[in-house]
Coordinates of C-alpha atoms in Angstrom, one line a residue:
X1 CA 117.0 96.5 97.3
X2 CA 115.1 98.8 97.1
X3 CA 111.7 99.3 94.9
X4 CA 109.5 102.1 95.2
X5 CA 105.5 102.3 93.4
X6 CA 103.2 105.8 93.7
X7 CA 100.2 104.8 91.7
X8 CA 97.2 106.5 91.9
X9 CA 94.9 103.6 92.5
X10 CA 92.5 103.4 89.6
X11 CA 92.6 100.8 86.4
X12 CA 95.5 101.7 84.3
X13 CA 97.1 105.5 82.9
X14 CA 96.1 108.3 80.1
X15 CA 98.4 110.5 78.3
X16 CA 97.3 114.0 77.1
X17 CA 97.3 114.8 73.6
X18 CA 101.0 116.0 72.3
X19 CA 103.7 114.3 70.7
X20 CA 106.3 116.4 72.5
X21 CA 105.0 116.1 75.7
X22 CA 105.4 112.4 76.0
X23 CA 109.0 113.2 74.8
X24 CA 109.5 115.2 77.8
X25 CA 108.6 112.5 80.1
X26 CA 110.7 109.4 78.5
X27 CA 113.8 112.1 77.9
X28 CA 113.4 112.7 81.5
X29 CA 113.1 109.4 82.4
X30 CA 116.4 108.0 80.7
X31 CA 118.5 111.3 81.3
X32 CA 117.7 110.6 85.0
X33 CA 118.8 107.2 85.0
X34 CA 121.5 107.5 82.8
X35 CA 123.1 110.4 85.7
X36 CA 122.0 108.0 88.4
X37 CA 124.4 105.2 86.9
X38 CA 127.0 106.9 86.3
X39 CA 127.0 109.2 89.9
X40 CA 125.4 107.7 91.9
X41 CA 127.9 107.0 94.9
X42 CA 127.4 106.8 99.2
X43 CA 130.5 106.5 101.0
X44 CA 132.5 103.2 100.5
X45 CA 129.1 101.8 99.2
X46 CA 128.5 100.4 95.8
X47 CA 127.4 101.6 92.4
X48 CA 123.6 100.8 91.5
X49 CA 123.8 98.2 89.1
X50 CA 120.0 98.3 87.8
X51 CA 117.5 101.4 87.7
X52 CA 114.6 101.8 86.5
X53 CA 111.5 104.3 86.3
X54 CA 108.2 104.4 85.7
X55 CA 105.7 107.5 84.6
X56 CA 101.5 106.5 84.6
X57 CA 100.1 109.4 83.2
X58 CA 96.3 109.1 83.8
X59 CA 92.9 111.1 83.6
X60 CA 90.2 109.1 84.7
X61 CA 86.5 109.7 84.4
X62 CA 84.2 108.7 86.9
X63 CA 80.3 109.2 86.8
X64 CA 77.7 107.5 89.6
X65 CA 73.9 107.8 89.5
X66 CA 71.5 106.9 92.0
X67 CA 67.5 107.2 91.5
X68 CA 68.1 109.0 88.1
X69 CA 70.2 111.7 89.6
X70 CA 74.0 111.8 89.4
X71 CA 75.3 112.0 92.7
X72 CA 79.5 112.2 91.4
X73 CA 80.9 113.0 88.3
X74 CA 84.7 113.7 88.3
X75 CA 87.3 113.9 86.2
X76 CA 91.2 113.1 87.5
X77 CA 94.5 113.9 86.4
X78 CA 98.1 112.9 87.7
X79 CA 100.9 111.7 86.8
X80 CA 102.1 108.9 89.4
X81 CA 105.9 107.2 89.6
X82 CA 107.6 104.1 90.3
X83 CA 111.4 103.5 90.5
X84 CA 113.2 100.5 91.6
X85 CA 117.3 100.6 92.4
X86 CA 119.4 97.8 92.8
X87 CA 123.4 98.0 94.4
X88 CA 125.9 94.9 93.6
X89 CA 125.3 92.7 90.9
X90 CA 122.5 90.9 89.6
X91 CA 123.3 87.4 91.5
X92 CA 124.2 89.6 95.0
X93 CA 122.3 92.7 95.5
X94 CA 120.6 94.5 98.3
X95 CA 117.0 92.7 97.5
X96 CA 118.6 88.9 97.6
X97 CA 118.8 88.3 101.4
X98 CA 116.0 90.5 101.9
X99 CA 112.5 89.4 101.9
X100 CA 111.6 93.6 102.7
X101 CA 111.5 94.9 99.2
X102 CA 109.8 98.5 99.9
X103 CA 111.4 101.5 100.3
X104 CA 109.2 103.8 102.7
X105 CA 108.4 107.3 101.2
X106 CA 110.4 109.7 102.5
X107 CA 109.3 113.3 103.5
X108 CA 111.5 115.2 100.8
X109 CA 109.3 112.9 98.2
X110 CA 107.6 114.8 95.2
X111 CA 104.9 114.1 93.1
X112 CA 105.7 114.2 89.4
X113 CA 104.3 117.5 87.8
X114 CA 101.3 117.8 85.5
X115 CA 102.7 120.4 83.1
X116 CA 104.9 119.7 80.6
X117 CA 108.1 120.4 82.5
X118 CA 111.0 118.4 81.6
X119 CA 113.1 120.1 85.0
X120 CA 110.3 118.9 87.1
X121 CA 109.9 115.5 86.3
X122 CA 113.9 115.1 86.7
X123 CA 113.3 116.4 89.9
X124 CA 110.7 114.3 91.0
X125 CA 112.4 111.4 89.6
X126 CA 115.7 112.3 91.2
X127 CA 114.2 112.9 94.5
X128 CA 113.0 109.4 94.4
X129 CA 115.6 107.6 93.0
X130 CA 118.2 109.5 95.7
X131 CA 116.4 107.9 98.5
X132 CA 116.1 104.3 97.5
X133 CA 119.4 104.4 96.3
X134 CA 120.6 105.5 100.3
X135 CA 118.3 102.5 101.7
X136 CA 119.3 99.9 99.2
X137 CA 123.3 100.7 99.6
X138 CA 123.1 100.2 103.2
X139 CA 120.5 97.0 102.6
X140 CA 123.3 95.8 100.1
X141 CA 126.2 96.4 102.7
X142 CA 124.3 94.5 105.3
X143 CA 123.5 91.5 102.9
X144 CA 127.4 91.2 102.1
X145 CA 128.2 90.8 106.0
X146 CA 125.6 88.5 106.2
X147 CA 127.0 86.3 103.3
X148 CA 130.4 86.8 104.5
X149 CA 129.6 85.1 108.3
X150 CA 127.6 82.2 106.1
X151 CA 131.7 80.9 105.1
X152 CA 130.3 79.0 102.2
X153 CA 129.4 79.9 98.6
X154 CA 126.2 82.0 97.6
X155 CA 125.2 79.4 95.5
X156 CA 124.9 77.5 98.7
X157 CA 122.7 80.1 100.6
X158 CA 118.9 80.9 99.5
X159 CA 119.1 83.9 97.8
X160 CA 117.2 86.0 95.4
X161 CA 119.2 86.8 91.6
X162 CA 117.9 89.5 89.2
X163 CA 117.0 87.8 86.0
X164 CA 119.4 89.1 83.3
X165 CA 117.0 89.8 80.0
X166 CA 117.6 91.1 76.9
X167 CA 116.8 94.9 76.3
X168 CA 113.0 96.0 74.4
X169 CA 111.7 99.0 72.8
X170 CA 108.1 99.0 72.5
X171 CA 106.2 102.4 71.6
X172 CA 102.8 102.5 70.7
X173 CA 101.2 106.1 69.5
X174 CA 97.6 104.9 69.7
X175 CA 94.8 107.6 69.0
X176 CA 92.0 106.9 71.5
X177 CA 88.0 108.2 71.0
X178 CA 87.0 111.5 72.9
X179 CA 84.9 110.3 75.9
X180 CA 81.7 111.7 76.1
X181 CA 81.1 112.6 79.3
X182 CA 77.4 114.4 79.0
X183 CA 76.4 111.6 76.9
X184 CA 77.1 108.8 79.8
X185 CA 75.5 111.4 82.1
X186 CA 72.5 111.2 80.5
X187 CA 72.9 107.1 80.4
X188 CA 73.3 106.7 83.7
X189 CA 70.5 109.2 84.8
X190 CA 68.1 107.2 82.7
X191 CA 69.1 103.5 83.4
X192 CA 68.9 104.4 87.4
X193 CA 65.1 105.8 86.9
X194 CA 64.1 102.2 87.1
X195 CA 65.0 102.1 90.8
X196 CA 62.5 104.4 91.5
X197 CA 59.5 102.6 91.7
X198 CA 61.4 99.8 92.5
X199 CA 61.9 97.8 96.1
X200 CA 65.7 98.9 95.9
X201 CA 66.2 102.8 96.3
X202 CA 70.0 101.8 97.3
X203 CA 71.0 100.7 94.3
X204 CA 73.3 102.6 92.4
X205 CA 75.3 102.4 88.9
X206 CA 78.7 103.6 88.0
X207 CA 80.9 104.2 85.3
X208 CA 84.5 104.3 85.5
X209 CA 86.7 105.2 82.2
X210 CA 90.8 105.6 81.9
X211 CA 92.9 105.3 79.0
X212 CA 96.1 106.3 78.8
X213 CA 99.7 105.3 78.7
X214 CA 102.5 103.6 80.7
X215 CA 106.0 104.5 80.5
X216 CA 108.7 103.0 81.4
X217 CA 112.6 103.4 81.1
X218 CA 115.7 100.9 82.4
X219 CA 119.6 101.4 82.3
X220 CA 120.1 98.1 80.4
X221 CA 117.6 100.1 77.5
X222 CA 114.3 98.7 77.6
X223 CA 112.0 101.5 76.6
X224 CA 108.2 101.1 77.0
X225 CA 105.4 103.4 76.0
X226 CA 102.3 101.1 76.0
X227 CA 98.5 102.6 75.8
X228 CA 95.8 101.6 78.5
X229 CA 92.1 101.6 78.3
X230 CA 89.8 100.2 80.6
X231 CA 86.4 101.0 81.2
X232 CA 84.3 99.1 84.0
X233 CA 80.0 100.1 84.3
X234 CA 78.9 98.3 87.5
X235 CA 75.3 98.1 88.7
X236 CA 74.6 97.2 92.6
X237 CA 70.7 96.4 93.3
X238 CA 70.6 96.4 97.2
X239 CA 67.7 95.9 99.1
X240 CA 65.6 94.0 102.2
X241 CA 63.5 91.2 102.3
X242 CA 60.9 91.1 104.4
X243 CA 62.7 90.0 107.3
X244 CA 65.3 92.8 106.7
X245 CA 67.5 90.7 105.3
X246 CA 69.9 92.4 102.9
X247 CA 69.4 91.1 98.8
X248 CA 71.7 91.8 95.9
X249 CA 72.6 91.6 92.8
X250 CA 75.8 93.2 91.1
X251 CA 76.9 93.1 87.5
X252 CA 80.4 94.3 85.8
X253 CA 80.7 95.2 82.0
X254 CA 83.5 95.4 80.9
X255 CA 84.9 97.7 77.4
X256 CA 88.0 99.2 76.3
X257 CA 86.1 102.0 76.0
X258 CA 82.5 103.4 76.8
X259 CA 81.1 103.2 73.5
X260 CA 82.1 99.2 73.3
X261 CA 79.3 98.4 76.2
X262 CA 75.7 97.5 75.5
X263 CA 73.7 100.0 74.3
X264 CA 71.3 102.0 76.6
X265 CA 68.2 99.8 75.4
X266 CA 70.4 96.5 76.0
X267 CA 71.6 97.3 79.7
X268 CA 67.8 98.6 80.1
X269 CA 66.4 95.1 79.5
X270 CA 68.9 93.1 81.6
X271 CA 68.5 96.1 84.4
X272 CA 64.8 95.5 84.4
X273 CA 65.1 91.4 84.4
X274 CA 67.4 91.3 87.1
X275 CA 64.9 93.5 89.3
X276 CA 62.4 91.0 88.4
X277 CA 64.3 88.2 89.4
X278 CA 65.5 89.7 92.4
X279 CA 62.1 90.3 93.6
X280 CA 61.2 86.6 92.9
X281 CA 64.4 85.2 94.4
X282 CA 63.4 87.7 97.9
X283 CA 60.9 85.0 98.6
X284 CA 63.0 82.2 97.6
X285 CA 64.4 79.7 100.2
X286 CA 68.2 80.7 102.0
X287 CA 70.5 77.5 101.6
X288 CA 70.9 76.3 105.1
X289 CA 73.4 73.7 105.0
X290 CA 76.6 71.9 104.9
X291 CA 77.7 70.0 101.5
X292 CA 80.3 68.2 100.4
X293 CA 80.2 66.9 97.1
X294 CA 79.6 66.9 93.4
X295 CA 78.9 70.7 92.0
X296 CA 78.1 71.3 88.3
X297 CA 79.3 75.3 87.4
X298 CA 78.0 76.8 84.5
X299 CA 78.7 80.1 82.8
X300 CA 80.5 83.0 84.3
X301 CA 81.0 80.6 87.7
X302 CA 83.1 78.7 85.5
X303 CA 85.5 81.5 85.5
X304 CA 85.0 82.8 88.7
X305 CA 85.8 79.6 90.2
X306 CA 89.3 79.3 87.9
X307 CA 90.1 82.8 88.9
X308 CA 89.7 82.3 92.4
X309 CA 91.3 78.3 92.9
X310 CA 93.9 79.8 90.6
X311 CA 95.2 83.3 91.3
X312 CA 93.8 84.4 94.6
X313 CA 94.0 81.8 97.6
X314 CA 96.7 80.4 99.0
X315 CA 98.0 78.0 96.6
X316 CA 98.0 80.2 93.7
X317 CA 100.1 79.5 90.6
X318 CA 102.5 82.5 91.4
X319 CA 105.9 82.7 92.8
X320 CA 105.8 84.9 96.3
X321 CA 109.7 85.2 95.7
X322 CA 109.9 85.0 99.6
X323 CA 113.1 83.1 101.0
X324 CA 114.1 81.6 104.1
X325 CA 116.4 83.5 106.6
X326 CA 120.2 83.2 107.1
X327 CA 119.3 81.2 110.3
X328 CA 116.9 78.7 108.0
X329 CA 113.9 79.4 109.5
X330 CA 112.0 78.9 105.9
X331 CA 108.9 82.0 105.9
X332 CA 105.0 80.0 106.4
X333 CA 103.2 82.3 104.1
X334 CA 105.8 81.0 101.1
X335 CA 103.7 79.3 98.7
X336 CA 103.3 76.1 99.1
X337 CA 102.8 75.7 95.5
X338 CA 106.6 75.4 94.2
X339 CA 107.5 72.4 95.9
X340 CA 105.0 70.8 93.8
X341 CA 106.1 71.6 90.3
X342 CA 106.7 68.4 87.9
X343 CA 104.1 67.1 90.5
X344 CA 100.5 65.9 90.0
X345 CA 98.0 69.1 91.2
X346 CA 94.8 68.1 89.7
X347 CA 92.9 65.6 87.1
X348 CA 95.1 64.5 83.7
X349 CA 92.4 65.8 81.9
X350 CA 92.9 69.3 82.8
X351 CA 94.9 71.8 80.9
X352 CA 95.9 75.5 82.1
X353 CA 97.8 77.8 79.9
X354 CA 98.8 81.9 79.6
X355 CA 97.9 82.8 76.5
X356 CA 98.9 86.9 77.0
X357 CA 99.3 88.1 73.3
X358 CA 95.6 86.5 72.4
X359 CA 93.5 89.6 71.9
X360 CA 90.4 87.7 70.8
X361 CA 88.4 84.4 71.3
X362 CA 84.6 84.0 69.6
X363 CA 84.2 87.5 68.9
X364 CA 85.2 88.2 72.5
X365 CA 87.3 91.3 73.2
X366 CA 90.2 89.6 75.5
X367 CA 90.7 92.8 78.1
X368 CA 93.8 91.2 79.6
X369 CA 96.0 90.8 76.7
X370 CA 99.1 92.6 77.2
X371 CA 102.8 92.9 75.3
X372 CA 104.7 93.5 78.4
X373 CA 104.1 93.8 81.9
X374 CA 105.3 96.3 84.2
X375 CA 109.0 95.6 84.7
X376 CA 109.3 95.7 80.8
X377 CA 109.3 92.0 80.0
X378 CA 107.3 90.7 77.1
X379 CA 105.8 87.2 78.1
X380 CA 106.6 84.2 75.7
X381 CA 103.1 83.5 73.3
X382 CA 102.1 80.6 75.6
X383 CA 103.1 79.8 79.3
X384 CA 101.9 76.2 79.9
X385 CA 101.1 75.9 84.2
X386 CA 99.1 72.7 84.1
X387 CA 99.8 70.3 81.4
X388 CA 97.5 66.9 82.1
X389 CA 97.6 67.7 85.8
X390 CA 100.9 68.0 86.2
X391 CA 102.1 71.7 87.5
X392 CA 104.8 73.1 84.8
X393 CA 105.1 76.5 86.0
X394 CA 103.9 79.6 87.9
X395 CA 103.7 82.8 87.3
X396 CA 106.9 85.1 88.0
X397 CA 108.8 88.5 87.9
X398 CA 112.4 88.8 87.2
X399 CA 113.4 88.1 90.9
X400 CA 113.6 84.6 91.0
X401 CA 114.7 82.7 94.2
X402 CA 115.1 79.0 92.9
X403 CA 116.1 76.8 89.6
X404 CA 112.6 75.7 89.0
X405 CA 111.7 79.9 88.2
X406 CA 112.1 81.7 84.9
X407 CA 111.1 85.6 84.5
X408 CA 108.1 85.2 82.2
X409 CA 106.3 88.5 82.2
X410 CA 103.8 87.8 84.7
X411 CA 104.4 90.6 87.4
X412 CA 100.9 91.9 87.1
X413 CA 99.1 89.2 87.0
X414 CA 97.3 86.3 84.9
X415 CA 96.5 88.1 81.9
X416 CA 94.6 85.7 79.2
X417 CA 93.9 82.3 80.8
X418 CA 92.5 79.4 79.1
X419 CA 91.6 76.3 80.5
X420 CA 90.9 73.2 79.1
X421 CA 89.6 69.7 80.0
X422 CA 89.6 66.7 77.9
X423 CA 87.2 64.7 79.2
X424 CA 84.3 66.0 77.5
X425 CA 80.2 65.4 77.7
X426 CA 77.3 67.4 76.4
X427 CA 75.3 69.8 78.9
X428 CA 72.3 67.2 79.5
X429 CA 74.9 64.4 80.1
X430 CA 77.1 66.8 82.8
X431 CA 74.0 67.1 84.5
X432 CA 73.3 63.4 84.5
X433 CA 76.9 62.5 85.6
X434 CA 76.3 65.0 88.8
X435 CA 73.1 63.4 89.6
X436 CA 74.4 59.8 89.2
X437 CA 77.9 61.1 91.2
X438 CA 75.8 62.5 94.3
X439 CA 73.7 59.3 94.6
X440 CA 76.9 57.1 94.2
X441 CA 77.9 59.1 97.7
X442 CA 74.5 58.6 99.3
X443 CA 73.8 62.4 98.8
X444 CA 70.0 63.8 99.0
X445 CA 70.5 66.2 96.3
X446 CA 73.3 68.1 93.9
X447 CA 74.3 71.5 93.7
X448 CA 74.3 73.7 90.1
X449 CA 75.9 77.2 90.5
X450 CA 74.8 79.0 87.1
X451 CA 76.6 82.6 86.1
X452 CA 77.0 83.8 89.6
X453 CA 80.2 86.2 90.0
X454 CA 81.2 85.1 93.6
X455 CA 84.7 86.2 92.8
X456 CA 84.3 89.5 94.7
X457 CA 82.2 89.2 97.0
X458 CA 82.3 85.5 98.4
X459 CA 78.2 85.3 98.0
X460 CA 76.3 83.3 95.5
X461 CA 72.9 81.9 94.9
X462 CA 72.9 77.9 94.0
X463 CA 70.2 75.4 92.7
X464 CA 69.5 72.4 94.4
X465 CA 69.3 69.2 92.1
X466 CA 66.4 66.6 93.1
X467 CA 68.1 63.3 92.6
X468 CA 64.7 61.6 91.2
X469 CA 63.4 64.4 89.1
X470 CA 66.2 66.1 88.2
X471 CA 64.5 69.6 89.4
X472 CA 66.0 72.6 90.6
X473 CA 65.6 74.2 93.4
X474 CA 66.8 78.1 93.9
X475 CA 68.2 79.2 97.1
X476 CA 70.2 81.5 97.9
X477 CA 73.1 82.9 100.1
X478 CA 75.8 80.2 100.0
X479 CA 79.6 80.4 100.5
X480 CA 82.5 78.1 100.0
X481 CA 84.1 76.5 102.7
X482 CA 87.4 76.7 101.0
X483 CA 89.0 76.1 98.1
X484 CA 91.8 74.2 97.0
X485 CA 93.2 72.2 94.0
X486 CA 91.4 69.5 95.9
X487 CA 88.5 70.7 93.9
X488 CA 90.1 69.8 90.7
X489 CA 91.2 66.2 90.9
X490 CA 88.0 64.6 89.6
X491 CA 86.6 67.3 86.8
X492 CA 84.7 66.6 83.5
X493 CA 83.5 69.7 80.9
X494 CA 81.3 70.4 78.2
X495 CA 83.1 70.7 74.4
X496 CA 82.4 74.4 73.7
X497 CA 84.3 77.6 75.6
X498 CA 83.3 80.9 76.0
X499 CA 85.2 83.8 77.1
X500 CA 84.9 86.3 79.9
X501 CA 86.4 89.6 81.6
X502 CA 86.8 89.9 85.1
X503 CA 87.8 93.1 86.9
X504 CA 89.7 93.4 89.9
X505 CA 92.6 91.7 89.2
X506 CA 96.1 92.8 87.5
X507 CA 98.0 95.7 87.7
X508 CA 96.3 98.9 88.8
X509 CA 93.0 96.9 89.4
X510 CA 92.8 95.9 85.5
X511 CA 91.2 92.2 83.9
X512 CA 92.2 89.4 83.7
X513 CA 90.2 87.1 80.9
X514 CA 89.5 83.8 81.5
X515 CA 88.6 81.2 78.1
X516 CA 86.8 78.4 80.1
X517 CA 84.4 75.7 79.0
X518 CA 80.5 76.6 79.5
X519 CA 80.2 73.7 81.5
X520 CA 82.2 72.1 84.1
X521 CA 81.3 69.6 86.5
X522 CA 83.5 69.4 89.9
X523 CA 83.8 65.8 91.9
X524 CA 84.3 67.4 95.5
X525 CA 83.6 70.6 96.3
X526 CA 82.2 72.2 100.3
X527 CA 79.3 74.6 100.1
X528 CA 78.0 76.2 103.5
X529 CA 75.6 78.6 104.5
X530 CA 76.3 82.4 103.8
X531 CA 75.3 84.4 107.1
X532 CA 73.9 87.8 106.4
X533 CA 73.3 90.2 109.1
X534 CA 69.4 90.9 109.6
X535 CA 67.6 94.1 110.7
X536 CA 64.4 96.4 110.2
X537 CA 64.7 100.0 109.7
X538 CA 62.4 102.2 111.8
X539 CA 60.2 104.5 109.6
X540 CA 59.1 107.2 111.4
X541 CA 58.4 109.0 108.3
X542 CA 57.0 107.3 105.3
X543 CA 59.6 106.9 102.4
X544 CA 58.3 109.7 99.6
X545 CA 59.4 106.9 96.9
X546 CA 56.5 105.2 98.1
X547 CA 53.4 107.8 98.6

C-alpha cells in the first residue's frame, strides 16, 4: 500500500476567503500527482498505479466558560494532508495481501503551509507522497513473492482489489456567515452564571465552531472541493451527592452554524430545568440490579441505541476489509458480520437504510448528509442494510476483500440513517405490551429508558415500570451488559419518527443523523448496575461560592 492521513483532529475543515487561493491548493494538488504518475520510479519496482491527495483547510473556533467567566477562547488555523499511493494494479497491489495499511511519518515530513504558496504545498505534498510511494513499492514487491510461492491463481487467494469507479468533479463555492466570536463570548458568560449559586461549580459549557472545505484530487480525475460546517455547544453539569457520589448531566446541540442553535433565552430554560431535575434526581434511588428483559426506549435513546447496536460494537454493519494470511490463519477481530449477509439479523419487521443525500426530515436539519465521502465516491440515494431482517449490505470503502462488497461511499461513516419497523402500536399500547411482556416472563417490573444519550458515555438513568400500577420509578446509574443484534429480534414501534444529530461519529469527529421512531419497544435487552466511584472532599476552607 500505502495510505497516509495528517488531520488535525477537530470536526471537519475551513477555507479562507479568496478565489485564487483555493486554486493554488487544487493546482498543487493535481500538478503533484500528475508528476508522481508519470516519474515516480524505485529501482526495478513498479509505477504507482493510483494517487491521491487530500488538503483540509480549517480555522476552528473554540470558546469554554465556567461560572460566567471564559476560561479558553481560541481560534486555529492549518492546513492538514492526506495522500494514499498504490504500486501494481488495482486487482494486485501493495495493500491486497496486507492487512497494515499505514505508512509511518517519516522525519523529512512537512506540514502543508498556511500562506498562499503554490511551491510549498507541492513540497509538502511531494515530501509525502515520496515516502509512501518507497514503502508501498517494497510492500508491493513483497506481496508479488508471496503470490508467486501460493502456485495457484489470485482469484484463488484472499486478497484485497481497489474498486475501479468512474471519475467526479464536484466543487461547491459556498459563502458561509462571519462567526461572531464576542457575541458567543457573551453567551456563554451568561448561560454559565447559573452555576453559581448552584450545587455544581464544575460544570462547564463549550462551544466549538468549524467550517470550511475539503479538497481532494486523484490521477483517474476525480476532483472534490466540498464545504464543511459543524458546530457542537455542549453543557456538562457535574456534581456530588451527598455521599460524594459523582451526578451528571450532559447535553449536545448541534447547528451548521452558531446562529442555527437555540436562542440564549431557550438554552437558559432547559439550562435551568436540567439543574432542577438534577437536584431532584441526587436523592433519587441508584438502580441496583441485574435485568434481562423487555425495555421500552423512547426519544433520543431510540437513536442512541441504533447508533450504538449499529455502528460502534463489534458486529457493526461495516466492512473491516481485514483478510486472512497467506498461511490461512483467518484475523479474530474481522467482523463477524459478513458471513451473515442474505441472512436473518433481526425481527422481519425492521427496516435499516442510508439515506446520505436526505438533507431534511420534519423540519429537521439532517447534519450528516453528505455528496461524497472522503476517497471521492458519491454514495448511491439509498443503501438498503436490513430489509425485513434480512442483512443486504454493510457499509464500505473502495477496498473490498470479497464478492458480497461494493464501494458505496461509506468510508466515513453512517451518514443519514433511518430506521423503520412495521409493526406499529400507539405510545399507551407500547407501554402496555412491555408491561404484559415482563409479566409473561415472571418479571417484577419493566424498564423505560426516556431521551438519555448513553451513546458517549455508557451511563444512563432508567425508570422502573410497576407491573400493577403501571408507575414509574426513576433511578439512576445503569449500564448495558452488552449489546448485540440479539436485541433486535423481537421489536415493535410507535407510527411517528423524529429525527436527531449525534456527534462523535464520522470523519473528523462529525454527525451522523439517525430518523428513528419516537417509540420502540425491545423484547430482550440486559441492564446492570453502573458503578461510580465515591469520595468526599476535605474542606479546610469554606467554598466562597457558598458564604
Amino acid at each position: 500500500m500505502k495510505m497516509r492521513v495528517f488531520f488535525f483532529i477537530i470536526f471537519s475543515v475551513l477555507v479562507y476567503p479568496g478565489f485564487a487561493q483555493q486554486n493554488v491548493i487544487q493546482k498543487a494538488m493535481r500538478d503533484e500527482i500528475e508528476r508522481s504518475m508519470k516519474e515516480l520510479q524505485l529501482d526495478t519496482f513498479e509505477k504507482p498505479c493510483y494517487v491521491s491527495c487530500s488538503i483540509n483547510e480549517v480555522s476552528v473556533y473554540s470558546i469554554t466558560a465556567v461560572l460566567g467567566g471564559i476560561v479558553n477562547s481560541n481560534e486555529l488555523k492549518s492546513r492538514g494532508k492526506g495522500n494514499r499511493v498504490l504500486v501494481g494494479t488495482y486487482e494486485m497491489n501493495d495493500e491486497s495481501l496486507d492487512n497494515n495499511l499505514f505508512s509511518s511519518p517519516e522525519m523529512n515530513d512537512i506540514q502543508v503551509p498556511l500562506d498562499d504558496d503554490y511551491l510549498g504545498v507541492r513540497r509538502a505534498l511531494w515530501v509525502s507522497i515520496d515516502n509512501v510511494y518507497k514503502s508501498a513499492a517494497r510492500q508491493h514487491a513483497k506481496n508479488v513473492e508471496t503470490w508467486k510461492e501460493q502456485k495457484k491463481p489470485l482469484s484463488e487467494i484472499p486478497h484485497r482489489v481497489f474498486a475501479k469507479l468512474p471519475a467526479v468533479t464536484l466543487h461547491d463555492n459556498q459563502q458561509f456567515v462571519p462567526f461572531d466570536k464576542m457575541k458567543w463570548e457573551t453567551n456563554l458568560r451568561q448561560l454559565t452564571q447559573l452555576f453559581v449559586k448552584s450545587g455544581y461549580p464544575a460544570s462547564n459549557l463549550s462551544l466549538n465552531y468549524i467550517q470550511g472545505y475539503d479538497y481532494f484530487e486523484s490521477s483517474e480525475g476525480t476532483s472534490l472541493k466540498l464545504p464543511v460546517q459543524r458546530t457542537m455547544l455542549q453543557l456538562a453539569i457535574l456534581g456530588r451527592d451527598e455521599a460524594g457520589e459523582l451526578v451528571f448531566d450532559q447535553v449536545v446541540w448541534a447547528a451548521a452554524h452558531p446562529d442555527e442553535l437555540p436562542t440564549v433565552t431557550q438554552l437558559m430554560a432547559d439550562i435551568e430545568a436540567r439543574i432542577k431535575k438534577l437536584d431532584e434526581r441526587k436523592k433519587a434511588t441508584k438502580f441496583d440490579d441485574d435485568y434481562t428483559g423487555p425495555v421500552l426506549l423512547e426519544g433520543s435513546s431510540v437513536a442512541d441505541f441504533m447508533a450504538s447496536l449499529l455502528f460502534m460494537g463489534r458486529e457493526r454493519l461495516m466492512f473491516d476489509n481485514n483478510i486472512p494470511s497467506p498461511t490461512g490463519f483467518r484475523n479474530d477481530a474481522r467482523n463477524s458480520m459478513e458471513s451473515r449477509i442474505g441472512k436473518s439479523v433481526a425481527a422481519s419487521s425492521l427496516t435499516v437504510k442510508a439515506l446520505p443525500h436526505t438533507k431534511e426530515h420534519q423540519g429537521v436539519k439532517l447534519l450528516g448528509a453528505f455528496v461524497a465521502d472522503s476517497e471521492g465516491v458519491v454514495p448511491p440515494d439509498e443503501v438498503t442494510l436490513i430489509d425485513k431482517g434480512i442483512l443486504k449490505d454493510m457499509f464500505n470503502d473502495r477496498s473490498l476483500t470479497s464478492s458480497t462488497q461494493t464501494a458505496n461511499g461509506h468510508r466515513d461513516g453512517p451518514g443519514v440513517i433511518q430506521v423503520s419497523v412495521s409493526e406499529q402500536f400507539n405510545a399507551k399500547q407500547l407501554k402496555d405490551k412491555l408491561i404484559a411482556q415482563a409479566k409473561e416472563e415472571g418479571l417484577e417490573y419493566a424498564i423505560i429508558i426516556r431521551n438519555e444519550n448513553f451513546g458517549r458515555i455508557g451511563i444512563f438513568n432508567i425508570y422502573k415500570v410497576n407491573l400493577d400500577t403501571g408507575a414509574e420509578e426513576f433511578q439512576r446509574q445503569a449500564r448495558f451488559s452488552s449489546l448485540t443484534f440479539r436485541n433486535l429480534r423481537k421489536i415493535s414501534a410507535t407510527p411517528g419518527d423524529t429525527a436527531f444529530n449525534l456527534p462523535g461519529f464520522g470523519a473528523e469527529g462529525g454527525f451522523a443523523s439517525y430518523i428513528v421512531p419516537q417509540g420502540l419497544l425491545l423484547g430482550e435487552v440486559e441492564i446492570v448496575r453502573a458503578e461510580i466511584p465515591s469520595y468526599k472532599e476535605d474542606e479546610f476552607v469554606k467554598d466562597p461560592l457558598k458564604q
